[in-house]
Amino acid sequence: MHWESRVNRFKIFIIVLGALFLVACNSDSSNDPVLDNSIDSYNPITTTPLDYLNSLRGYAGLTHYTENSVLATAAMGHTDYQLNENVMGHDQTRTTSRWFTGAKPSDRAKAADYDSWAVSENISYNKDTANELIDDLMTAIYHRMSLLDFDRDEIGFGFKVQPVPDKENDSVWGVLTTKSGLMALEILCTAGETITSGSYYTCPNTNRVSVESYNLALANVRAKSNEFVVWPAPGMIVPPVFYEEDPDPLPECSVSGNPVSVQINPAYLEDYTLLTDSFVLKDSQGQAQPLVRILSNETTQPDPNANNWKTDTKKWFAAFPEQRLEWGETYTAKLDYQYGGVTNTWQWSFSTPNLAQTPYRLETSSVSQTRKNGETFYIYVPPENCAVTKTNYGHNVSFFKGQQTPQVDMVAIDSQTYRVTMPDVDFNEVTLTFTQQQGGQTFTRQMTIILED
């Protein structure tokens, strides 16, 4: 299987987790089957967003989402707001615009008549399909863990792409907003409970739900998933690269390898201890991959906006490879853990996609190649370092025959990988120039292509 996904600009990923209000009132006092992990069964292109996301959750060992039309209404309302106001983020500003649906994610869920505050919102931008945007969210660690939440089982999607003159320079032209919740809690909040003693949660509609009922709802949904999930899951094919996320787990880097993560089902927090220093990621040749950072629920998060992920109520781990993963490579992850005081090891493998052809690695400042008229090939320009944000390209034809200068067709597969199609006309030579920016510093690499007679 080979894979391509056009990228036009960087994404911004943001997450907000909703919560209920806990109030004290004083008075007298079996798992869903995991999907087949074979690589051939993984097909992100031909399924709906719900089916695709559920296939990912199934691979991980989580219960499936049910689509909720009320959450979809809230999600689409925020998507429309961002597209029409040309803004990114979770917040809306009340204006005379008819696109305003609520200042905060919880406000928008309430406005759509969702009766629980416990709603998670994820947003991704500027890809042509919803499934590509889901892939982007799954490379962003905080958003991945939100989509792989043990405590959510229903979701709504708001996806829309609008035509723009220049996708490269327009800020917002495609948006996917997801809003997920817990069905049992929504039902409890809709009905309400009579509370005469003890503690309770107050729902958006002012109904009350006892802490006991709330905890039972969580216990029931957690029981439908595995004790832990790893990502990338065994046998998965995943994008090789992670770019940007907000909150930002790697403020000093703009590009790194797709992170590897482990999440423990909250029902089993007391049973598992993750030995995070034991983690190793190796390629198919057995070479260990350097890591730029390891994060967990016990570490200080680099971005203060992610402080809620340092918590005793969740147990998780994430390792960020220092370099992008390679195309068409298989990696093996290994992590030790303790279960009931006994040390064990998780070890599993996953892969990155094969392109239609093995890409040429442009690693030197200047190189020459011989190609044919109309030939298509791939170029991978490795990032100069993790702080490089994007690779730009240009080309210059030095000699040609005819009335018009031939154009080289360049398609960005991602920000460092390009599919190149040579013009099917007579010319002698063309030079492709790739530049990477890091602050005020520019790194340049050139490929001179000579037409084969």
Tab-separated table of C-alpha atoms in Angstrom:
chain	number	residue	atom	x	y	z
A	1	MET	CA	0.000	0.000	0.000
A	2	HIS	CA	1.301	3.478	-0.791
A	3	TRP	CA	0.127	6.732	0.681
A	4	GLU	CA	-0.042	10.376	-0.216
A	5	SER	CA	-1.592	13.384	1.449
A	6	ARG	CA	-1.215	16.916	0.153
A	7	VAL	CA	-0.186	19.486	2.713
A	8	ASN	CA	-0.620	23.177	2.041
A	9	ARG	CA	0.274	24.858	5.316
A	10	PHE	CA	0.952	24.023	8.914
A	11	LYS	CA	-1.811	22.884	11.168
A	12	ILE	CA	-2.745	24.207	14.576
A	13	PHE	CA	-4.166	21.646	16.970
A	14	ILE	CA	-6.042	22.636	20.082
A	15	ILE	CA	-7.906	20.730	22.757
A	16	VAL	CA	-10.242	21.660	25.562
A	17	LEU	CA	-11.659	19.149	28.023
A	18	GLY	CA	-14.991	19.979	29.588
A	19	ALA	CA	-15.855	19.195	33.195
A	20	LEU	CA	-18.845	19.012	35.510
A	21	PHE	CA	-19.283	21.117	38.613
A	22	LEU	CA	-18.978	19.186	41.877
A	23	VAL	CA	-21.199	20.521	44.640
A	24	ALA	CA	-21.614	19.238	48.211
A	25	CYS	CA	-25.166	18.834	49.528
A	26	ASN	CA	-25.388	18.342	53.316
A	27	SER	CA	-28.268	16.717	55.198
A	28	ASP	CA	-28.769	13.882	57.666
A	29	SER	CA	-26.829	11.307	56.987
A	30	SER	CA	-16.641	-7.101	28.577
A	31	ASN	CA	-14.287	-5.716	26.035
A	32	ASP	CA	-15.185	-5.059	22.378
A	33	PRO	CA	-13.074	-7.250	20.058
A	34	VAL	CA	-9.948	-5.527	18.766
A	35	LEU	CA	-9.868	-5.195	14.993
A	36	ASP	CA	-7.485	-7.317	12.956
A	37	ASN	CA	-4.064	-5.673	13.197
A	38	SER	CA	-2.871	-6.737	9.728
A	39	ILE	CA	-1.530	-3.848	7.669
A	40	ASP	CA	-3.599	-4.747	4.606
A	41	SER	CA	-6.847	-4.108	6.484
A	42	TYR	CA	-5.920	-0.498	7.266
A	43	ASN	CA	-7.549	1.857	4.760
A	44	PRO	CA	-8.064	5.460	5.874
A	45	ILE	CA	-9.277	6.791	2.525
A	46	THR	CA	-12.505	4.925	1.743
A	47	THR	CA	-14.378	5.224	5.060
A	48	THR	CA	-16.522	7.900	6.686
A	49	PRO	CA	-14.903	9.933	9.500
A	50	LEU	CA	-16.892	7.971	12.089
A	51	ASP	CA	-15.916	4.603	10.607
A	52	TYR	CA	-12.310	5.699	10.248
A	53	LEU	CA	-11.967	6.994	13.793
A	54	ASN	CA	-13.717	3.895	15.120
A	55	SER	CA	-11.281	1.707	13.188
A	56	LEU	CA	-8.421	3.513	14.952
A	57	ARG	CA	-10.071	3.128	18.335
A	58	GLY	CA	-10.747	-0.513	17.552
A	59	TYR	CA	-7.088	-1.118	16.719
A	60	ALA	CA	-6.177	0.468	20.036
A	61	GLY	CA	-8.680	-1.671	21.951
A	62	LEU	CA	-11.276	0.986	22.777
A	63	THR	CA	-15.036	0.920	22.526
A	64	HIS	CA	-16.453	2.565	19.393
A	65	TYR	CA	-18.022	6.002	19.234
A	66	THR	CA	-21.708	6.397	18.421
A	67	GLU	CA	-22.475	9.435	16.280
A	68	ASN	CA	-24.536	12.063	18.105
A	69	SER	CA	-26.469	14.598	16.030
A	70	VAL	CA	-26.581	17.210	18.820
A	71	LEU	CA	-22.788	17.126	19.199
A	72	ALA	CA	-22.515	17.281	15.395
A	73	THR	CA	-24.634	20.445	15.366
A	74	ALA	CA	-22.361	22.055	17.965
A	75	ALA	CA	-19.239	20.940	16.092
A	76	MET	CA	-20.459	22.220	12.720
A	77	GLY	CA	-21.467	25.534	14.264
A	78	HIS	CA	-17.898	26.115	15.403
A	79	THR	CA	-16.490	24.963	12.064
A	80	ASP	CA	-18.693	27.493	10.254
A	81	TYR	CA	-17.624	30.213	12.676
A	82	GLN	CA	-13.918	29.574	12.047
A	83	LEU	CA	-14.303	29.409	8.270
A	84	ASN	CA	-16.420	32.530	7.982
A	85	GLU	CA	-14.486	34.585	10.538
A	86	ASN	CA	-11.140	33.199	9.269
A	87	VAL	CA	-9.926	32.382	12.781
A	88	MET	CA	-8.446	29.362	14.553
A	89	GLY	CA	-9.082	28.238	18.105
A	90	HIS	CA	-11.754	27.177	20.566
A	91	ASP	CA	-13.074	30.597	21.529
A	92	GLN	CA	-15.743	32.597	19.769
A	93	THR	CA	-16.277	36.347	20.142
A	94	ARG	CA	-19.816	37.663	20.184
A	95	THR	CA	-20.243	39.955	17.207
A	96	THR	CA	-23.041	40.948	14.884
A	97	SER	CA	-22.043	37.920	12.824
A	98	ARG	CA	-24.682	35.220	12.587
A	99	TRP	CA	-21.930	32.596	13.019
A	100	PHE	CA	-21.598	33.045	16.793
A	101	THR	CA	-22.842	29.924	18.626
A	102	GLY	CA	-21.176	30.243	22.043
A	103	ALA	CA	-18.013	31.651	23.561
A	104	LYS	CA	-16.604	28.342	24.874
A	105	PRO	CA	-16.912	24.684	23.795
A	106	SER	CA	-19.216	23.943	26.721
A	107	ASP	CA	-21.407	26.935	25.821
A	108	ARG	CA	-21.813	25.675	22.274
A	109	ALA	CA	-22.703	22.177	23.432
A	110	LYS	CA	-25.299	23.630	25.799
A	111	ALA	CA	-26.717	25.863	23.047
A	112	ALA	CA	-27.194	22.769	20.886
A	113	ASP	CA	-29.127	21.138	23.780
A	114	TYR	CA	-26.445	18.707	24.943
A	115	ASP	CA	-27.222	18.241	28.628
A	116	SER	CA	-23.736	17.329	29.923
A	117	TRP	CA	-20.718	19.564	30.531
A	118	ALA	CA	-18.341	16.616	29.993
A	119	VAL	CA	-17.519	17.377	26.350
A	120	SER	CA	-14.125	17.236	24.622
A	121	GLU	CA	-13.419	19.388	21.568
A	122	ASN	CA	-10.619	18.820	19.035
A	123	ILE	CA	-9.856	20.920	15.961
A	124	SER	CA	-7.573	20.475	12.946
A	125	TYR	CA	-7.115	22.613	9.859
A	126	ASN	CA	-6.465	22.800	6.141
A	127	LYS	CA	-6.550	19.356	4.577
A	128	ASP	CA	-8.876	18.178	1.824
A	129	THR	CA	-10.513	15.302	3.732
A	130	ALA	CA	-11.724	14.764	7.283
A	131	ASN	CA	-9.735	11.528	7.556
A	132	GLU	CA	-6.481	13.344	6.789
A	133	LEU	CA	-7.298	15.791	9.562
A	134	ILE	CA	-7.979	12.892	11.921
A	135	ASP	CA	-4.517	11.578	11.029
A	136	ASP	CA	-3.092	14.979	11.946
A	137	LEU	CA	-4.848	14.895	15.316
A	138	MET	CA	-3.525	11.376	15.942
A	139	THR	CA	0.069	12.573	15.562
A	140	ALA	CA	-0.520	15.352	18.133
A	141	ILE	CA	-0.126	13.724	21.531
A	142	TYR	CA	-2.693	15.609	23.637
A	143	HIS	CA	-5.304	15.377	20.860
A	144	ARG	CA	-4.510	11.719	20.270
A	145	MET	CA	-5.148	10.954	23.927
A	146	SER	CA	-8.412	12.888	23.726
A	147	LEU	CA	-9.635	10.910	20.708
A	148	LEU	CA	-8.506	7.691	22.448
A	149	ASP	CA	-10.313	8.659	25.664
A	150	PHE	CA	-11.628	5.753	27.747
A	151	ASP	CA	-14.400	7.992	29.141
A	152	ARG	CA	-16.113	9.025	25.895
A	153	ASP	CA	-18.388	6.953	23.661
A	154	GLU	CA	-20.308	9.409	21.442
A	155	ILE	CA	-19.120	12.049	19.011
A	156	GLY	CA	-20.182	14.650	16.465
A	157	PHE	CA	-18.174	15.865	13.461
A	158	GLY	CA	-18.151	19.295	11.879
A	159	PHE	CA	-16.084	19.157	8.667
A	160	LYS	CA	-16.128	21.604	5.790
A	161	VAL	CA	-13.768	22.737	3.025
A	162	GLN	CA	-14.393	25.939	1.109
A	163	PRO	CA	-12.733	26.992	-2.173
A	164	VAL	CA	-10.094	29.690	-1.825
A	165	PRO	CA	-7.878	31.380	-4.423
A	166	ASP	CA	-4.615	30.316	-2.754
A	167	LYS	CA	-4.560	27.451	-0.254
A	168	GLU	CA	-0.896	28.143	0.449
A	169	ASN	CA	-1.584	31.608	1.840
A	170	ASP	CA	-5.203	31.590	3.037
A	171	SER	CA	-5.363	31.105	6.797
A	172	VAL	CA	-8.446	28.898	7.171
A	173	TRP	CA	-10.017	27.004	4.260
A	174	GLY	CA	-10.725	23.592	5.776
A	175	VAL	CA	-11.784	22.741	9.338
A	176	LEU	CA	-12.580	19.555	11.234
A	177	THR	CA	-14.139	20.059	14.674
A	178	THR	CA	-14.988	17.027	16.792
A	179	LYS	CA	-17.037	17.068	19.984
A	180	SER	CA	-17.249	13.923	22.076
A	181	GLY	CA	-19.143	13.031	25.240
A	182	LEU	CA	-20.417	10.198	27.422
A	183	MET	CA	-23.850	8.911	26.457
A	184	ALA	CA	-24.820	7.585	29.906
A	185	LEU	CA	-24.023	10.908	31.549
A	186	GLU	CA	-26.016	12.831	28.945
A	187	ILE	CA	-29.002	10.589	29.677
A	188	LEU	CA	-28.576	11.091	33.423
A	189	CYS	CA	-28.370	14.860	33.022
A	190	THR	CA	-31.451	14.947	30.784
A	191	ALA	CA	-33.547	13.050	33.327
A	192	GLY	CA	-31.959	14.396	36.504
A	193	GLU	CA	-32.012	12.805	39.938
A	194	THR	CA	-33.602	13.789	43.209
A	195	ILE	CA	-30.697	14.499	45.560
A	196	THR	CA	-31.421	14.851	49.282
A	197	SER	CA	-27.963	14.137	50.670
A	198	GLY	CA	-24.386	13.617	49.627
A	199	SER	CA	-22.459	15.145	46.732
A	200	TYR	CA	-23.760	15.682	43.246
A	201	TYR	CA	-22.938	17.175	39.841
A	202	THR	CA	-24.917	20.070	38.431
A	203	CYS	CA	-25.667	19.705	34.707
A	204	PRO	CA	-26.048	22.584	32.212
A	205	ASN	CA	-29.839	22.338	32.479
A	206	THR	CA	-29.484	22.640	36.314
A	207	ASN	CA	-30.493	18.993	36.832
A	208	ARG	CA	-28.485	17.090	39.407
A	209	VAL	CA	-26.671	13.763	39.092
A	210	SER	CA	-25.263	11.984	42.127
A	211	VAL	CA	-21.563	11.263	42.299
A	212	GLU	CA	-22.437	7.577	42.649
A	213	SER	CA	-24.394	7.588	39.362
A	214	TYR	CA	-21.654	9.541	37.624
A	215	ASN	CA	-18.954	7.112	38.808
A	216	LEU	CA	-21.070	4.146	37.732
A	217	ALA	CA	-21.441	5.642	34.239
A	218	LEU	CA	-17.666	6.008	34.003
A	219	ALA	CA	-17.065	2.487	35.299
A	220	ASN	CA	-19.447	1.005	32.720
A	221	VAL	CA	-17.858	2.738	29.737
A	222	ARG	CA	-14.318	1.972	30.929
A	223	ALA	CA	-15.209	-1.723	31.229
A	224	LYS	CA	-15.843	-1.837	27.458
A	225	SER	CA	-12.196	-1.066	26.614
A	226	ASN	CA	-8.857	-2.748	27.193
A	227	GLU	CA	-6.788	-2.162	30.311
A	228	PHE	CA	-4.321	-0.067	28.286
A	229	VAL	CA	-3.797	1.218	24.760
A	230	VAL	CA	-0.590	1.846	22.825
A	231	TRP	CA	-0.239	4.085	19.791
A	232	PRO	CA	0.734	3.536	17.073
A	233	ALA	CA	-1.064	0.241	17.677
A	234	PRO	CA	0.534	-3.067	16.620
A	235	GLY	CA	0.601	-3.430	12.834
A	236	MET	CA	-0.591	0.110	12.131
A	237	ILE	CA	0.641	2.254	9.251
A	238	VAL	CA	1.010	5.820	10.503
A	239	PRO	CA	2.429	9.103	9.156
A	240	PRO	CA	6.164	9.462	9.896
A	241	VAL	CA	6.097	12.984	11.236
A	242	PHE	CA	4.699	15.258	13.941
A	243	TYR	CA	4.644	19.019	13.311
A	244	GLU	CA	2.751	21.366	15.615
A	245	GLU	CA	0.220	21.199	18.429
A	246	ASP	CA	-1.400	23.671	20.787
A	247	PRO	CA	-0.743	23.142	23.687
A	248	ASP	CA	2.801	22.480	22.453
A	249	PRO	CA	4.663	19.419	23.825
A	250	LEU	CA	7.846	20.420	21.932
A	251	PRO	CA	8.174	24.217	22.002
A	252	GLU	CA	11.756	24.041	20.742
A	253	CYS	CA	10.891	21.841	17.745
A	254	SER	CA	8.652	22.264	14.713
A	255	VAL	CA	9.196	18.789	13.292
A	256	SER	CA	9.911	15.425	14.920
A	257	GLY	CA	8.966	11.788	14.586
A	258	ASN	CA	5.410	10.600	15.229
A	259	PRO	CA	5.312	10.096	19.017
A	260	VAL	CA	4.739	6.707	20.638
A	261	SER	CA	2.288	6.660	23.537
A	262	VAL	CA	0.713	4.438	26.176
A	263	GLN	CA	-2.514	5.196	28.073
A	264	ILE	CA	-3.792	3.205	31.045
A	265	ASN	CA	-7.517	2.656	31.445
A	266	PRO	CA	-8.484	4.754	34.508
A	267	ALA	CA	-10.196	1.683	35.969
A	268	TYR	CA	-6.735	0.079	36.343
A	269	LEU	CA	-4.596	3.020	37.487
A	270	GLU	CA	-3.587	1.278	40.705
A	271	ASP	CA	-2.467	-1.872	38.885
A	272	TYR	CA	0.080	-0.372	36.451
A	273	THR	CA	3.356	1.484	36.929
A	274	LEU	CA	5.030	2.687	33.731
A	275	LEU	CA	8.844	2.460	33.786
A	276	THR	CA	9.291	5.355	31.397
A	277	ASP	CA	13.107	5.337	31.370
A	278	SER	CA	13.058	1.834	29.840
A	279	PHE	CA	11.489	2.936	26.544
A	280	VAL	CA	13.377	2.099	23.339
A	281	LEU	CA	12.339	2.579	19.697
A	282	LYS	CA	14.324	0.696	17.033
A	283	ASP	CA	14.141	0.581	13.231
A	284	SER	CA	14.162	-2.611	11.154
A	285	GLN	CA	17.984	-2.699	11.308
A	286	GLY	CA	17.929	-2.663	15.103
A	287	GLN	CA	19.150	0.920	15.392
A	288	ALA	CA	17.783	2.755	18.422
A	289	GLN	CA	16.126	6.076	17.558
A	290	PRO	CA	17.245	9.095	19.627
A	291	LEU	CA	14.450	10.758	21.574
A	292	VAL	CA	13.990	14.487	21.985
A	293	ARG	CA	11.606	14.183	24.934
A	294	ILE	CA	9.630	11.802	27.134
A	295	LEU	CA	6.443	13.073	28.756
A	296	SER	CA	3.991	11.475	31.162
A	297	ASN	CA	1.258	12.361	33.606
A	298	GLU	CA	4.016	12.752	36.230
A	299	THR	CA	6.232	15.188	34.292
A	300	THR	CA	5.904	18.938	34.066
A	301	GLN	CA	4.359	19.761	30.684
A	302	PRO	CA	6.485	22.158	28.565
A	303	ASP	CA	3.446	24.290	27.763
A	304	PRO	CA	1.594	25.696	30.803
A	305	ASN	CA	-1.670	25.358	28.858
A	306	ALA	CA	-1.208	21.574	29.131
A	307	ASN	CA	-0.820	21.575	32.918
A	308	ASN	CA	-4.052	19.585	33.286
A	309	TRP	CA	-2.240	16.614	31.725
A	310	LYS	CA	-0.003	16.406	34.821
A	311	THR	CA	-2.526	14.577	36.945
A	312	ASP	CA	-3.172	11.626	39.210
A	313	THR	CA	-6.481	10.853	37.491
A	314	LYS	CA	-4.810	9.673	34.263
A	315	LYS	CA	-1.725	7.549	33.652
A	316	TRP	CA	0.036	7.984	30.320
A	317	PHE	CA	3.413	8.088	28.608
A	318	ALA	CA	4.680	9.588	25.331
A	319	ALA	CA	8.102	9.477	23.633
A	320	PHE	CA	9.054	11.855	20.800
A	321	PRO	CA	11.687	10.659	18.285
A	322	GLU	CA	14.308	13.332	17.640
A	323	GLN	CA	14.139	12.822	13.867
A	324	ARG	CA	11.267	12.214	11.492
A	325	LEU	CA	10.580	8.520	10.981
A	326	GLU	CA	11.578	7.184	7.580
A	327	TRP	CA	9.116	6.412	4.788
A	328	GLY	CA	8.372	2.702	4.310
A	329	GLU	CA	10.079	1.598	7.531
A	330	THR	CA	9.040	-0.708	10.360
A	331	TYR	CA	9.736	0.256	13.969
A	332	THR	CA	9.652	-1.772	17.166
A	333	ALA	CA	8.731	-0.120	20.458
A	334	LYS	CA	9.589	-1.582	23.845
A	335	LEU	CA	8.521	-0.408	27.302
A	336	ASP	CA	8.788	-2.060	30.714
A	337	TYR	CA	5.998	-1.753	33.265
A	338	GLN	CA	5.002	-3.195	36.590
A	339	TYR	CA	1.700	-4.948	37.070
A	340	GLY	CA	0.843	-5.950	40.596
A	341	GLY	CA	4.470	-5.349	41.547
A	342	VAL	CA	5.846	-7.690	38.862
A	343	THR	CA	7.961	-6.219	36.042
A	344	ASN	CA	6.825	-7.087	32.491
A	345	THR	CA	7.557	-5.777	28.987
A	346	TRP	CA	5.369	-4.508	26.176
A	347	GLN	CA	6.918	-4.885	22.713
A	348	TRP	CA	5.139	-4.181	19.453
A	349	SER	CA	5.815	-3.024	15.891
A	350	PHE	CA	4.253	-0.515	13.522
A	351	SER	CA	5.130	0.912	10.112
A	352	THR	CA	5.196	4.121	8.117
A	353	PRO	CA	3.623	4.287	4.638
A	354	ASN	CA	5.320	3.343	1.408
A	355	LEU	CA	5.138	6.018	-1.251
A	356	ALA	CA	4.505	4.922	-4.835
A	357	GLN	CA	8.284	5.075	-5.292
A	358	THR	CA	11.184	5.208	-2.887
A	359	PRO	CA	11.942	8.926	-2.517
A	360	TYR	CA	15.338	10.339	-3.374
A	361	ARG	CA	16.967	11.737	-0.204
A	362	LEU	CA	18.329	15.185	-0.962
A	363	GLU	CA	20.874	15.584	1.821
A	364	THR	CA	23.680	17.506	0.099
A	365	SER	CA	23.778	21.149	-0.941
A	366	SER	CA	23.978	20.300	-4.665
A	367	VAL	CA	23.389	17.162	-6.729
A	368	SER	CA	22.759	16.278	-10.396
A	369	GLN	CA	20.267	13.721	-11.702
A	370	THR	CA	19.330	12.409	-15.164
A	371	ARG	CA	15.586	12.069	-15.816
A	372	LYS	CA	13.173	11.633	-18.720
A	373	ASN	CA	10.445	13.848	-20.206
A	374	GLY	CA	7.224	13.409	-18.226
A	375	GLU	CA	8.872	11.263	-15.536
A	376	THR	CA	7.425	11.285	-12.008
A	377	PHE	CA	9.640	10.748	-8.988
A	378	TYR	CA	9.770	11.639	-5.289
A	379	ILE	CA	12.176	13.833	-3.321
A	380	TYR	CA	12.573	13.802	0.434
A	381	VAL	CA	14.456	16.759	1.925
A	382	PRO	CA	15.267	15.808	5.540
A	383	PRO	CA	14.846	18.693	7.992
A	384	GLU	CA	18.112	20.429	8.775
A	385	ASN	CA	17.125	20.204	12.451
A	386	CYS	CA	14.003	19.970	14.550
A	387	ALA	CA	13.539	23.750	14.625
A	388	VAL	CA	13.017	23.994	10.850
A	389	THR	CA	9.369	24.761	10.248
A	390	LYS	CA	8.898	24.176	6.522
A	391	THR	CA	10.665	23.422	3.251
A	392	ASN	CA	9.864	25.701	0.313
A	393	TYR	CA	10.755	24.922	-3.273
A	394	GLY	CA	11.259	26.663	-6.579
A	395	HIS	CA	12.644	25.748	-10.003
A	396	ASN	CA	14.456	27.320	-12.908
A	397	VAL	CA	14.564	25.940	-16.467
A	398	SER	CA	17.886	26.868	-18.059
A	399	PHE	CA	17.098	25.983	-21.687
A	400	PHE	CA	13.973	24.917	-23.550
A	401	LYS	CA	12.438	24.783	-27.019
A	402	GLY	CA	9.025	26.236	-27.789
A	403	GLN	CA	6.942	29.279	-27.013
A	404	GLN	CA	6.332	28.741	-23.284
A	405	THR	CA	8.596	27.910	-20.375
A	406	PRO	CA	7.850	24.323	-19.262
A	407	GLN	CA	6.486	23.973	-15.733
A	408	VAL	CA	7.583	21.342	-13.236
A	409	ASP	CA	4.595	19.883	-11.354
A	410	MET	CA	5.433	19.792	-7.622
A	411	VAL	CA	3.020	18.286	-5.085
A	412	ALA	CA	3.814	18.491	-1.375
A	413	ILE	CA	3.159	15.123	0.263
A	414	ASP	CA	4.171	16.743	3.527
A	415	SER	CA	6.407	19.669	4.385
A	416	GLN	CA	9.620	17.821	3.467
A	417	THR	CA	8.425	15.341	0.829
A	418	TYR	CA	7.489	16.142	-2.788
A	419	ARG	CA	6.167	14.330	-5.828
A	420	VAL	CA	7.817	15.795	-8.937
A	421	THR	CA	6.557	15.375	-12.497
A	422	MET	CA	8.839	16.635	-15.246
A	423	PRO	CA	7.244	18.523	-18.163
A	424	ASP	CA	6.706	16.410	-21.264
A	425	VAL	CA	8.407	18.939	-23.563
A	426	ASP	CA	11.892	19.497	-24.905
A	427	PHE	CA	14.302	21.090	-22.467
A	428	ASN	CA	17.902	20.539	-21.472
A	429	GLU	CA	18.130	21.246	-17.777
A	430	VAL	CA	16.105	22.302	-14.763
A	431	THR	CA	17.270	23.179	-11.250
A	432	LEU	CA	15.058	22.509	-8.235
A	433	THR	CA	15.860	24.590	-5.166
A	434	PHE	CA	14.635	23.715	-1.673
A	435	THR	CA	15.004	26.130	1.236
A	436	GLN	CA	14.380	25.588	4.931
A	437	GLN	CA	13.938	28.425	7.387
A	438	GLN	CA	14.966	28.553	11.036
A	439	GLY	CA	14.520	32.019	12.421
A	440	GLY	CA	16.758	34.229	10.300
A	441	GLN	CA	18.831	31.314	8.976
A	442	THR	CA	18.230	29.717	5.565
A	443	PHE	CA	19.381	26.249	4.489
A	444	THR	CA	19.448	25.572	0.743
A	445	ARG	CA	19.659	22.326	-1.237
A	446	GLN	CA	19.593	22.051	-5.014
A	447	MET	CA	18.952	19.282	-7.508
A	448	THR	CA	19.912	19.837	-11.133
A	449	ILE	CA	17.969	17.570	-13.508
A	450	ILE	CA	19.412	16.911	-16.949
A	451	LEU	CA	17.070	15.685	-19.678
A	452	GLU	CA	17.958	12.201	-20.888
A	453	ASP	CA	18.239	11.991	-24.697
